[in-house]
PDB file of C-alpha atoms in Angstrom:
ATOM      1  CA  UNK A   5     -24.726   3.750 -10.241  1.00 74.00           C
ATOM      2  CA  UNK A   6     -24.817   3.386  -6.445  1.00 93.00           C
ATOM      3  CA  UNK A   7     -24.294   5.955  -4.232  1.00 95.00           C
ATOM      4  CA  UNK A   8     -20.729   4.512  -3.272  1.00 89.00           C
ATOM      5  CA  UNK A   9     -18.950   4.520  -6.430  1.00 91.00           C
ATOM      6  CA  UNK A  10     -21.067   8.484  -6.687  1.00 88.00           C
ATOM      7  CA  UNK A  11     -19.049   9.137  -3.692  1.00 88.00           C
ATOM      8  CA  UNK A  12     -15.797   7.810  -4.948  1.00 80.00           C
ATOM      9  CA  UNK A  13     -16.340  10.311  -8.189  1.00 84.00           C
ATOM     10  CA  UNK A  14     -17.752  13.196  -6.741  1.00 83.00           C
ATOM     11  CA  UNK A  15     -14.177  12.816  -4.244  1.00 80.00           C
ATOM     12  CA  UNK A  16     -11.601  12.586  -6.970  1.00 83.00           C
ATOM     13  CA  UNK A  17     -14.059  15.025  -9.748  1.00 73.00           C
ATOM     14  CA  UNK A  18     -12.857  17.454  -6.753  1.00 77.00           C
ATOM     15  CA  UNK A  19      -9.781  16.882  -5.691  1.00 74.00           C
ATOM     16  CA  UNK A  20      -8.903  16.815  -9.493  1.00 71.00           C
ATOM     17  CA  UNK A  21     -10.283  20.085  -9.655  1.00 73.00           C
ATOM     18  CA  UNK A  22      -7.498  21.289  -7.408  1.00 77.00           C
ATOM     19  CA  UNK A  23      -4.614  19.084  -7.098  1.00 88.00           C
ATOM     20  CA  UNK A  24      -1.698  19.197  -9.389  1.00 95.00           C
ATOM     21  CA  UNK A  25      -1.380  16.389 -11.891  1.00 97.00           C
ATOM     22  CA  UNK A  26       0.127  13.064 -11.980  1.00 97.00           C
ATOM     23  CA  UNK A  27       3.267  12.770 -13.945  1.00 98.00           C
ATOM     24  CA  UNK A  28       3.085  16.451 -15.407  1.00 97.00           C
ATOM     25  CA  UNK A  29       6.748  16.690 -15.258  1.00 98.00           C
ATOM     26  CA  UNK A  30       7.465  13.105 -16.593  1.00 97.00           C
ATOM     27  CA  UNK A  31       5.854   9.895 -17.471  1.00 96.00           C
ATOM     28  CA  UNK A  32       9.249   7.317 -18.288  1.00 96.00           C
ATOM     29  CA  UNK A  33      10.550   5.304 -15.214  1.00 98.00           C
ATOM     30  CA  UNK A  34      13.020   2.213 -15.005  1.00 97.00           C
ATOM     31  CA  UNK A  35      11.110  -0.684 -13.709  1.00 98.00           C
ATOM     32  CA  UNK A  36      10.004  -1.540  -9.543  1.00 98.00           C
ATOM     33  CA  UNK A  37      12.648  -4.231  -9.935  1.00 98.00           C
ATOM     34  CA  UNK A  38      15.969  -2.494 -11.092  1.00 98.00           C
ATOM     35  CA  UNK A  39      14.523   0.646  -8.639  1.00 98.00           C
ATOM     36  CA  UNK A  40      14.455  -2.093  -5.660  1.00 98.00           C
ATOM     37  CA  UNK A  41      18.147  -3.247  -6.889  1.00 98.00           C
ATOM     38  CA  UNK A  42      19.095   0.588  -6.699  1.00 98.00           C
ATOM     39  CA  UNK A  43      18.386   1.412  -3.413  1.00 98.00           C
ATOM     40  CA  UNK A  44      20.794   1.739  -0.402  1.00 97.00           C
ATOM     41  CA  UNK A  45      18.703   1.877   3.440  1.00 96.00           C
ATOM     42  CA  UNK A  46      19.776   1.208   7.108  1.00 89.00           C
ATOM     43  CA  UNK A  47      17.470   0.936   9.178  1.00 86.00           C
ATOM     44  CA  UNK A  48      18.178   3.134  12.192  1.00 76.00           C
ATOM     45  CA  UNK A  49      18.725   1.231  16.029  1.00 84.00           C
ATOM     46  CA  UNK A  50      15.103   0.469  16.946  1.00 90.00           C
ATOM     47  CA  UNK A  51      14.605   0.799  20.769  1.00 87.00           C
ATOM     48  CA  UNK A  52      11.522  -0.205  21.195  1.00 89.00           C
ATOM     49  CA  UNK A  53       7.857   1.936  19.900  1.00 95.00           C
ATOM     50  CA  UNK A  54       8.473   5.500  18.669  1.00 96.00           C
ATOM     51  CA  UNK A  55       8.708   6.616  15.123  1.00 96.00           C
ATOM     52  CA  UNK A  56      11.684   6.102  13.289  1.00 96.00           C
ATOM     53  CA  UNK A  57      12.994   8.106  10.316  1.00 96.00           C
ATOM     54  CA  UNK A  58      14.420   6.287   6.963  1.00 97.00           C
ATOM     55  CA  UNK A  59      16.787   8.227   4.394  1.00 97.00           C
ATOM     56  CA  UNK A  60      16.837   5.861   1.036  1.00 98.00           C
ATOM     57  CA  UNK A  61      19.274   6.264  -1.567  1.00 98.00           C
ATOM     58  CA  UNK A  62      17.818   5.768  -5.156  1.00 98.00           C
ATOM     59  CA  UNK A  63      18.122   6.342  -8.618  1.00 97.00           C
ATOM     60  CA  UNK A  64      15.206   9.501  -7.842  1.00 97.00           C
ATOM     61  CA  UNK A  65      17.590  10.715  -5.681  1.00 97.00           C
ATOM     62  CA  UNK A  66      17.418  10.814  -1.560  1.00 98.00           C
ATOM     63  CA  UNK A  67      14.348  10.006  -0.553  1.00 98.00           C
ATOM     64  CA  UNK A  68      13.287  10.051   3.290  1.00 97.00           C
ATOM     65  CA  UNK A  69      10.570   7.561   4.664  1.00 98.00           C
ATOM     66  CA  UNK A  70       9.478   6.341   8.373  1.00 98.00           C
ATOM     67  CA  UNK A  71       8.037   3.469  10.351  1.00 98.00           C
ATOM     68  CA  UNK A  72       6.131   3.374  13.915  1.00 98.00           C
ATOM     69  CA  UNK A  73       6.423   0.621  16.107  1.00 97.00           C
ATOM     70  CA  UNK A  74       3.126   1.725  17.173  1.00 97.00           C
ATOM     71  CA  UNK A  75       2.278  -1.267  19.938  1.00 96.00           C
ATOM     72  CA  UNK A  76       5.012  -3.816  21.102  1.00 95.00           C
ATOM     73  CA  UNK A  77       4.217  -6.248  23.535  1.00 92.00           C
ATOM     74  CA  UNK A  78       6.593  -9.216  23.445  1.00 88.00           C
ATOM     75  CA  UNK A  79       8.501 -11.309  20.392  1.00 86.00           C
ATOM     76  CA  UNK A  80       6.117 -14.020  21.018  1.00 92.00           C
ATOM     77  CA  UNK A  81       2.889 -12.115  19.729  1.00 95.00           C
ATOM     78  CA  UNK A  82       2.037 -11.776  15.724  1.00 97.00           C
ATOM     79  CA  UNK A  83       3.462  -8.160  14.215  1.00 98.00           C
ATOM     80  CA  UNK A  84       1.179  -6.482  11.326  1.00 98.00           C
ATOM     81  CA  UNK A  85       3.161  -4.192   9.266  1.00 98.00           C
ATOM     82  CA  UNK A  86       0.636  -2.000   8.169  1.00 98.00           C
ATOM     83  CA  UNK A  87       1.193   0.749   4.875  1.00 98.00           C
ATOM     84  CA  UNK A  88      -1.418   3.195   4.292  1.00 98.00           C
ATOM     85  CA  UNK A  89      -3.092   4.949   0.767  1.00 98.00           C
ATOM     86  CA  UNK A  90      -1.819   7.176  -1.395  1.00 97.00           C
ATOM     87  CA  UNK A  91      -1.972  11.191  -0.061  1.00 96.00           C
ATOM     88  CA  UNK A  92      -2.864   9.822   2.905  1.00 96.00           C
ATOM     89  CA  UNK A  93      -1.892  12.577   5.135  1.00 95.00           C
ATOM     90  CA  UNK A  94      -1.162  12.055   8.189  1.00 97.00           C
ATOM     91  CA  UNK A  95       0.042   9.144   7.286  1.00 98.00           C
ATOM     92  CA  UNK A  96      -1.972   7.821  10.429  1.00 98.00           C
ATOM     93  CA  UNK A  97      -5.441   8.679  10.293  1.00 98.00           C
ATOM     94  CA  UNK A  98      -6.583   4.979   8.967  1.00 98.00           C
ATOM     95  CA  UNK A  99      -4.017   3.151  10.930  1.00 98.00           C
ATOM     96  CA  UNK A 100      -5.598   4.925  13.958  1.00 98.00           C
ATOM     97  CA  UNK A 101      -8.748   4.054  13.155  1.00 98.00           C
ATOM     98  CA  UNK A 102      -8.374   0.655  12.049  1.00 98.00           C
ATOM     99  CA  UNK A 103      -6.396  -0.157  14.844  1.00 98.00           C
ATOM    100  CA  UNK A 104      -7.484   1.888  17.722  1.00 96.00           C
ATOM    101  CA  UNK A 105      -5.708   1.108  20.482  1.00 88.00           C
ATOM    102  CA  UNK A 106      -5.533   1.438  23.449  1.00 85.00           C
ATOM    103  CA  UNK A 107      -8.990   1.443  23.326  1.00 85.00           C
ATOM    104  CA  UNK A 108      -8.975  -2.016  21.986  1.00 90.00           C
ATOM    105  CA  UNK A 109      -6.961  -4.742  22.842  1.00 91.00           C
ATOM    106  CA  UNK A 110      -5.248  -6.090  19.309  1.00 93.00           C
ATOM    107  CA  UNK A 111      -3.688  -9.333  19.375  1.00 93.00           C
ATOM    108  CA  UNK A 112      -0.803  -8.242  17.480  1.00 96.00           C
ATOM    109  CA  UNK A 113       2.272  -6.183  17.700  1.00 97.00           C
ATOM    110  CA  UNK A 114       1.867  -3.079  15.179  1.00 98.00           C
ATOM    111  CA  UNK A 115       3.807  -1.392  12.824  1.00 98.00           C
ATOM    112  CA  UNK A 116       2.849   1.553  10.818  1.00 98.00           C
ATOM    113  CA  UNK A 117       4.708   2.473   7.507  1.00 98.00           C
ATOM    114  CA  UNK A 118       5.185   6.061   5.979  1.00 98.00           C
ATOM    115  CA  UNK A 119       6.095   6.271   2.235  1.00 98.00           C
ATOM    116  CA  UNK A 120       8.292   8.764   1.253  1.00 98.00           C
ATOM    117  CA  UNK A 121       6.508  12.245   0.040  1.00 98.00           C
ATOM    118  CA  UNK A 122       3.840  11.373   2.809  1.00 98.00           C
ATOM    119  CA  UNK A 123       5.120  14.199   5.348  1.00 97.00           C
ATOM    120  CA  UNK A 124       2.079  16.665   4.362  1.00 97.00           C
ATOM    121  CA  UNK A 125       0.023  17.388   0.875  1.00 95.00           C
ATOM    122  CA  UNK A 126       3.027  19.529  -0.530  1.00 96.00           C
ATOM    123  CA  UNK A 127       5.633  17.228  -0.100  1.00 97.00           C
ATOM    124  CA  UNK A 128       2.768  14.630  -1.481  1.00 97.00           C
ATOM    125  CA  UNK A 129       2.105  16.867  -4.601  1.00 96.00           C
ATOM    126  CA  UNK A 130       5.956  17.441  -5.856  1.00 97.00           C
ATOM    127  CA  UNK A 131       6.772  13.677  -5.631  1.00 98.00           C
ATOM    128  CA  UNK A 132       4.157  12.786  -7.953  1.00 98.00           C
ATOM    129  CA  UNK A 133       5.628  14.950 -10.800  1.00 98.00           C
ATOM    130  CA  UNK A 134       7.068  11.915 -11.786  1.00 98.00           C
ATOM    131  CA  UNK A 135       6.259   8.616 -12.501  1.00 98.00           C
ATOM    132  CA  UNK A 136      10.117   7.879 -11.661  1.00 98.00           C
ATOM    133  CA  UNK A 137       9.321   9.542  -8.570  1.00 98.00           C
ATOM    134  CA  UNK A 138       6.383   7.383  -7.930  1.00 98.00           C
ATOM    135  CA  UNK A 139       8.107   4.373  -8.932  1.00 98.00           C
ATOM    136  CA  UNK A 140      11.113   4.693  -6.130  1.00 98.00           C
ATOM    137  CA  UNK A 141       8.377   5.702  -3.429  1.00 98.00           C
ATOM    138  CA  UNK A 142       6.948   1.913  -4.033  1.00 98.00           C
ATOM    139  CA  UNK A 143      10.366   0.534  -3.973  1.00 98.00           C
ATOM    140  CA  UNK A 144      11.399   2.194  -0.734  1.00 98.00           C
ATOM    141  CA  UNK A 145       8.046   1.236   1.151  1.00 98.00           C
ATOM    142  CA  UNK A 146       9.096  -2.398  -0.246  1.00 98.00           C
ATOM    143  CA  UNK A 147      12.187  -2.496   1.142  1.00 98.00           C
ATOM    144  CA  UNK A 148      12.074  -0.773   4.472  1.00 98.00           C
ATOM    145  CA  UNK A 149       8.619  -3.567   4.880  1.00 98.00           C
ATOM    146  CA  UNK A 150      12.003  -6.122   4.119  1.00 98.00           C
ATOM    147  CA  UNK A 151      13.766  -4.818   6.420  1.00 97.00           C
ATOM    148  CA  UNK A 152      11.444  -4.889   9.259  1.00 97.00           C
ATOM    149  CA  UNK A 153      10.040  -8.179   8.481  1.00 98.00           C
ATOM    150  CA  UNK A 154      14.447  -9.371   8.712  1.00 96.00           C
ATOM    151  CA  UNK A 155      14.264  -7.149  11.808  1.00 95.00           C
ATOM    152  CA  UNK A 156      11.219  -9.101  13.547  1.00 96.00           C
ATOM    153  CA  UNK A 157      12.424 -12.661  12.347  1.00 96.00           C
ATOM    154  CA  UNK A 158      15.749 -11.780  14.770  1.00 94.00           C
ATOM    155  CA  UNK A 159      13.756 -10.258  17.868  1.00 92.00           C
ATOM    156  CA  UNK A 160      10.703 -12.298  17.520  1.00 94.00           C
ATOM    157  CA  UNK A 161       8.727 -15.940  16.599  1.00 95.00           C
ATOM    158  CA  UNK A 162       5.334 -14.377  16.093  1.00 96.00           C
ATOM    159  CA  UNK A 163       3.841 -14.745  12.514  1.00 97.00           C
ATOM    160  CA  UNK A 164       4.443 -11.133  10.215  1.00 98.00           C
ATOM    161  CA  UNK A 165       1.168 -10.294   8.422  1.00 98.00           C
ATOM    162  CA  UNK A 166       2.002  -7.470   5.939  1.00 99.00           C
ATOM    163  CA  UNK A 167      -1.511  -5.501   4.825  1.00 99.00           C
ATOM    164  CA  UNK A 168      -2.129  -2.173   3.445  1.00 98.00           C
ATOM    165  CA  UNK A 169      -4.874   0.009   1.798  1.00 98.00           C
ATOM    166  CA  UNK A 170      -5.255   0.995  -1.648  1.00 98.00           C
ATOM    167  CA  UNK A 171      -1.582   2.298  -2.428  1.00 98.00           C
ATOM    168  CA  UNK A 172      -0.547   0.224   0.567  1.00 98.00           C
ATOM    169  CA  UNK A 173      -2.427  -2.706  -0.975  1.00 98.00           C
ATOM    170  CA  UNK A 174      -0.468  -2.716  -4.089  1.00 99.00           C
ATOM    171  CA  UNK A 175       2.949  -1.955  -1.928  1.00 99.00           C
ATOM    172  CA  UNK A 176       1.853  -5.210   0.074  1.00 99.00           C
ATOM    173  CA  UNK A 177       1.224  -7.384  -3.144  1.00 99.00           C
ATOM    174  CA  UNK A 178       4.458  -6.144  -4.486  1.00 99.00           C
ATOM    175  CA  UNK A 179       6.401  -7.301  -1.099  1.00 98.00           C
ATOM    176  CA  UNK A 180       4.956 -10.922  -1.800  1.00 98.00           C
ATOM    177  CA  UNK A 181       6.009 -10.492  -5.710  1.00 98.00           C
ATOM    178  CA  UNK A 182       9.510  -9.710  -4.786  1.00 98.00           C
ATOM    179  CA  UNK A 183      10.209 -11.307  -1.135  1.00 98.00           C
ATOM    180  CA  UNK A 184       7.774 -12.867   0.319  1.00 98.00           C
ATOM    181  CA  UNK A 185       9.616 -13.522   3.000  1.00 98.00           C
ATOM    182  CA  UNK A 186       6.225 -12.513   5.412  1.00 98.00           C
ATOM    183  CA  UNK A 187       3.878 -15.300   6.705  1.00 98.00           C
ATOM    184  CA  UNK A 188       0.574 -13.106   5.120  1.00 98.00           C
ATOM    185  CA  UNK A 189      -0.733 -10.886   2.711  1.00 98.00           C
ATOM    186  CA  UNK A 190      -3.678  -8.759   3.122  1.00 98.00           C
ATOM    187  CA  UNK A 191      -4.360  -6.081   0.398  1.00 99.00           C
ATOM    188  CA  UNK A 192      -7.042  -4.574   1.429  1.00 98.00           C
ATOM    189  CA  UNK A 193      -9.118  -2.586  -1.881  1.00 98.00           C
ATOM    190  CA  UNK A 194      -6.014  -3.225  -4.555  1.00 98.00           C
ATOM    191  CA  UNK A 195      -5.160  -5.622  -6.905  1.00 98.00           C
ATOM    192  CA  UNK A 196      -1.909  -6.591  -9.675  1.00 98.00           C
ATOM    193  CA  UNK A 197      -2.945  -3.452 -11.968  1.00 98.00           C
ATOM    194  CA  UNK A 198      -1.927  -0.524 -10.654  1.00 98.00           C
ATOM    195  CA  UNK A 199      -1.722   1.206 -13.922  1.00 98.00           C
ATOM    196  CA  UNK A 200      -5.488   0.704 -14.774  1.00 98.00           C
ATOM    197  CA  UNK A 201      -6.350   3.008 -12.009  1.00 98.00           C
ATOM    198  CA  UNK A 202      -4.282   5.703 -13.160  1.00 98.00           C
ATOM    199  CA  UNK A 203      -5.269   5.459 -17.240  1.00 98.00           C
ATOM    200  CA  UNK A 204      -8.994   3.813 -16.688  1.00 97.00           C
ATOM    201  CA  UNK A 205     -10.658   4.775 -13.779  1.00 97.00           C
ATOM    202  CA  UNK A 206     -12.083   7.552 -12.033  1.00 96.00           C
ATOM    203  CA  UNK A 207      -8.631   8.316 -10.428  1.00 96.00           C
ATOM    204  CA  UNK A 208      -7.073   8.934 -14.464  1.00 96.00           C
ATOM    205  CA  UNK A 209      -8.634  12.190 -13.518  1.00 95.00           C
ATOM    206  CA  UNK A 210      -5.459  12.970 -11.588  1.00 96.00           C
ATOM    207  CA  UNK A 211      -3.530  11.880 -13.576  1.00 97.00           C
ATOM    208  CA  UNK A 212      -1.562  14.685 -16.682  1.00 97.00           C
ATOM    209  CA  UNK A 213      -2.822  14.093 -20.113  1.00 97.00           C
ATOM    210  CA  UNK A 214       0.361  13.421 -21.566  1.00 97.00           C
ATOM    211  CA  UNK A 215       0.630  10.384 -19.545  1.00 97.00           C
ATOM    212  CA  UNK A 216      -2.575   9.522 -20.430  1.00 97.00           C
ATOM    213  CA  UNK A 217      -2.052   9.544 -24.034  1.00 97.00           C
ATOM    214  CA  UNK A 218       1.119   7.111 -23.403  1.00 95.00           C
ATOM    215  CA  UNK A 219      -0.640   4.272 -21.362  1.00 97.00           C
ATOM    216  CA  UNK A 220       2.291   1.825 -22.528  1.00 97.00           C
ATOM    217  CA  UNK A 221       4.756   3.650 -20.281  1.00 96.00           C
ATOM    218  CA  UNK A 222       2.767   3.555 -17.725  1.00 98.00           C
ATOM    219  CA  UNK A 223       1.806  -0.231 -17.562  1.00 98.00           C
ATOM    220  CA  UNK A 224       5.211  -1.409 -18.181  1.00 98.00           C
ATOM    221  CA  UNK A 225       5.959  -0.155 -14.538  1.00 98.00           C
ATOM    222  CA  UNK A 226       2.681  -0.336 -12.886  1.00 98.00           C
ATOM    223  CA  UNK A 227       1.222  -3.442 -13.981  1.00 98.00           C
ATOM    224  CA  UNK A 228       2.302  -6.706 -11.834  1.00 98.00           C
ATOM    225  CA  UNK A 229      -0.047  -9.291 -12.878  1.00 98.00           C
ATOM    226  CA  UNK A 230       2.314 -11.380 -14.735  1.00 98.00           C
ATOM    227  CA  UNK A 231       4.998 -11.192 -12.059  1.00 98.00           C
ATOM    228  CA  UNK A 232       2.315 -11.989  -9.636  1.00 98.00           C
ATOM    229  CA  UNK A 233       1.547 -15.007 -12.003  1.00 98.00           C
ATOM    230  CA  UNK A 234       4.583 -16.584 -11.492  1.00 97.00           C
ATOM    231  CA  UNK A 235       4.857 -17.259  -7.722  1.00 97.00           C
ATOM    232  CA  UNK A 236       3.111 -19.132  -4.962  1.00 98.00           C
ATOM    233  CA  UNK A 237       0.347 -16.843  -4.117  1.00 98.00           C
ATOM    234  CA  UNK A 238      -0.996 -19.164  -1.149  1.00 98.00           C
ATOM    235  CA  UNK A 239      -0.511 -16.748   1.518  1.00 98.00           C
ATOM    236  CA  UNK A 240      -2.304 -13.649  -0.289  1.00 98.00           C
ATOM    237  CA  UNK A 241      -5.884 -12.877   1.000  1.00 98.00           C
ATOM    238  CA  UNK A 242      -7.174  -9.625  -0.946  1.00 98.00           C
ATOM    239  CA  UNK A 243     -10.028  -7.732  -0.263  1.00 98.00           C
ATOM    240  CA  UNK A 244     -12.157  -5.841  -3.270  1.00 98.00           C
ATOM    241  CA  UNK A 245     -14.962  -3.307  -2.801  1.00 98.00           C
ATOM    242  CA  UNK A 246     -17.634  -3.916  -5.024  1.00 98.00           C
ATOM    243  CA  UNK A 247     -18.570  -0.875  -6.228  1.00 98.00           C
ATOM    244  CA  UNK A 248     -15.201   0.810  -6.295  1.00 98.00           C
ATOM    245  CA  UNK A 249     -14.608   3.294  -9.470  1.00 97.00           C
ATOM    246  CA  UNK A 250     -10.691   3.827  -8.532  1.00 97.00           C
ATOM    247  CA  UNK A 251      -9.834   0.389  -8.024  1.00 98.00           C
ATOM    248  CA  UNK A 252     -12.042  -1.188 -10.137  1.00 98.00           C
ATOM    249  CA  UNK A 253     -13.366  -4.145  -9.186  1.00 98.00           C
ATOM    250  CA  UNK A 254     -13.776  -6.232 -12.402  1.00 98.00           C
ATOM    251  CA  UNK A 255     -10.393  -5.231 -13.413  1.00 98.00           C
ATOM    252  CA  UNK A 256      -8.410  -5.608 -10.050  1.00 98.00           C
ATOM    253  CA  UNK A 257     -10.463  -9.026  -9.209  1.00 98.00           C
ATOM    254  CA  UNK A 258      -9.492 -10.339 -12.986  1.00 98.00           C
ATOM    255  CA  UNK A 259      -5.795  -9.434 -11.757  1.00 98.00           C
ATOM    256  CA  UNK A 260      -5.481 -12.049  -8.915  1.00 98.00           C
ATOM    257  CA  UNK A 261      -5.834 -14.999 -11.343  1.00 97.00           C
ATOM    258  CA  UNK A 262      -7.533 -18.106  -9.840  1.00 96.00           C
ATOM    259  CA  UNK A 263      -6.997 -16.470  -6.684  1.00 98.00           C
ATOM    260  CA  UNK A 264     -10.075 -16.252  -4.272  1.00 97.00           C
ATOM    261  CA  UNK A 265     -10.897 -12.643  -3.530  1.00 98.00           C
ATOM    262  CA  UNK A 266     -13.122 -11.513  -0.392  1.00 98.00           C
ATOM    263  CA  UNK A 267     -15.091  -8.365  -1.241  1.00 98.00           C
ATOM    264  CA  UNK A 268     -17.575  -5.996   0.393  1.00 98.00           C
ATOM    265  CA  UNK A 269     -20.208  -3.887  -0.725  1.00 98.00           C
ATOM    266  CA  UNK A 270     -18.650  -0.175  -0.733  1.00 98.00           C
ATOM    267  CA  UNK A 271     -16.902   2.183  -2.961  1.00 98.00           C
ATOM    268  CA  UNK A 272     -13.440   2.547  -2.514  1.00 97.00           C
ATOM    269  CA  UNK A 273     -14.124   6.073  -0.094  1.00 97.00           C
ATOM    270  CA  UNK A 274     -16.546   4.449   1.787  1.00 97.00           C
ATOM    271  CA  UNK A 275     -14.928   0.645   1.471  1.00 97.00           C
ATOM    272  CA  UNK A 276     -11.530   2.823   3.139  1.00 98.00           C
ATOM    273  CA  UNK A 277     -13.480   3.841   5.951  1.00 97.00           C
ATOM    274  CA  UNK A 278     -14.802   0.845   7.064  1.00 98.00           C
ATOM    275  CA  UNK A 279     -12.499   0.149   9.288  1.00 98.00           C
ATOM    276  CA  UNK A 280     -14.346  -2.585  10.892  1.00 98.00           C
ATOM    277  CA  UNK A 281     -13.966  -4.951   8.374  1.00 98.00           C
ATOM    278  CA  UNK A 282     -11.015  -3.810   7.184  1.00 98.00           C
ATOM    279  CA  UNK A 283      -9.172  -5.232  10.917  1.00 98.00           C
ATOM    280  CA  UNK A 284     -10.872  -8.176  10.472  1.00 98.00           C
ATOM    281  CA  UNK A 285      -9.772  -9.132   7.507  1.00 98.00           C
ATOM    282  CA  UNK A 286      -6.114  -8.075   8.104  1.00 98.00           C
ATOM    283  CA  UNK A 287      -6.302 -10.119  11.223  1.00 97.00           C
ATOM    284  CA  UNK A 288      -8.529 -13.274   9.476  1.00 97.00           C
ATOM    285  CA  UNK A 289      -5.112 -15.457   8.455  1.00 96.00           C
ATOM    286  CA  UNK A 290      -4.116 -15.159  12.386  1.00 93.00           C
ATOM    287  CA  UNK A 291      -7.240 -16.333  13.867  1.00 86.00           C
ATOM    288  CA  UNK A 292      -7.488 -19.099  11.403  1.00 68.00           C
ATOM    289  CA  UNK A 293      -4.235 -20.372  12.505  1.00 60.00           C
ATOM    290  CA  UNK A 294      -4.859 -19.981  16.025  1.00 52.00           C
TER     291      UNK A 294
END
């Protein structure tokens, strides 16, 4: 085993340890598609960069998520919507880091999403009671990355890359599944089944034995390789870390189809951290149409 994917278990073996489960109060959910037809959002007036607050009404209840216009320089330039991991609290800390401006000059404008139940660890740790709960945080993140992709085809003619890491990943493929409407795709360390990493991988740790024991409930809503299947995946470019024991690579890699996958040689801790490669590859479909 090589000391990435070590890594990768010796971070969830302890967080595990600690953090309450996945699904513990609840592992039945209506699918991403009827919670996406379910949900009610207005975007707020955007004026410009600043964070912006999101209230979402959906069959979970009222759920409250966020966006930063984080760099705007003119309608003419690219925009990358970017959505970051799963208890990824701040919500920031790889956005800043992948994009670290203004230290560096990025030849986009940015925008930063933030899931509902991402305010701290405690709002993190009630939403995921549920796998309801889970399901309408994807479906929100969907459609508020809808929204703003309508929003910047009104104030701008720059191509809209949407990316994301890990649970961001899997939010991005599932934009492309059920809009598409951007001009790129960049999952970044994610694939089509979400479900394997909660019932196969190192991550099942997390996740409430109950739910473990009924792994049809949970593939029926987090597996999206078939609706992936059926669409024009042209404009998706994933990335895969090699030795990744949460998003396993075999597994995830198989998901894409006849899709070519780019991959690097890290876990998925370390893979997440490279931030590096990470930009380049969200920024790779730009430059190649520059």
């Amino acid at each position: 085993m090589s000391i990435h994917s070590l890594i990768d278990n010796l971070a969830v073996g302890t967080g595990a340890l600690f953090m309450p489960k996945y699904y513990r109060e609840g592992h039945e959910s209506v699918t991403i598609a009827e919670h996406l037809n379910n949900i009610s959002m207005n975007l707020s007036d955007v004026q410009g960069e600043g964070d912006y607050e999101v209230g979402a009404d959906t069959l979970a209840g009222v759920l409250n998520a966020a966006f930063r216009i984080a760099r705007w320089t003119d309608g003419k330039q690219p925009t990358v919507i970017y959505h970051h991991g799963a208890a990824e609290t701040p919500f920031d800390y790889g956005f800043n880091r992948i994009f670290p401006t203004p230290k560096m000059e990025i030849p986009a404008n940015l925008i930063l999403i933030r899931a509902p139940f991402h305010r701290n660890m405690k709002d993190f740790q009630q939403g995921i009671r549920t796998l309801n709960n889970v399901a309408a945080m994807l479906a929100v993140s969907v459609r508020l990355i809808e929204q703003l992709v309508q929003y910047l085809r009104r104030e701008s003619t720059g191509k809209v890359v949407v990316a994301g890491t890990s649970m961001g990943g899997f939010i991005t493929n599932l934009h492309h599944i059920h809009y598409n409407s951007a001009d790129y795709y960049t999952p970044l360390l994610a694939g089509l089944a979400m479900d394997d990493a909660y019932l196969y991988s190192t991550y099942s740790k997390a996740v409430a034995r109950a739910a473990k024991d009924n792994p049809s409930a949970i593939k029926s809503v987090l597996n999206f390789e078939q609706d992936f299947a059926k669409v024009d995946n042209s404009n998706v470019f994933p990335l895969l870390a090699i030795y990744d024991t949460l998003i396993r690579y075999e597994q995830q890699k198989k998901s894409y189809g006849i899709l070519p996958v780019e991959t690097i040689n890290k876990g998925h801790t370390t893979g997440a951290l490279a931030y590096k490669e990470l930009r380049e590859h969200i920024l790779k479909p730009l430059q190649s149409q520059a």
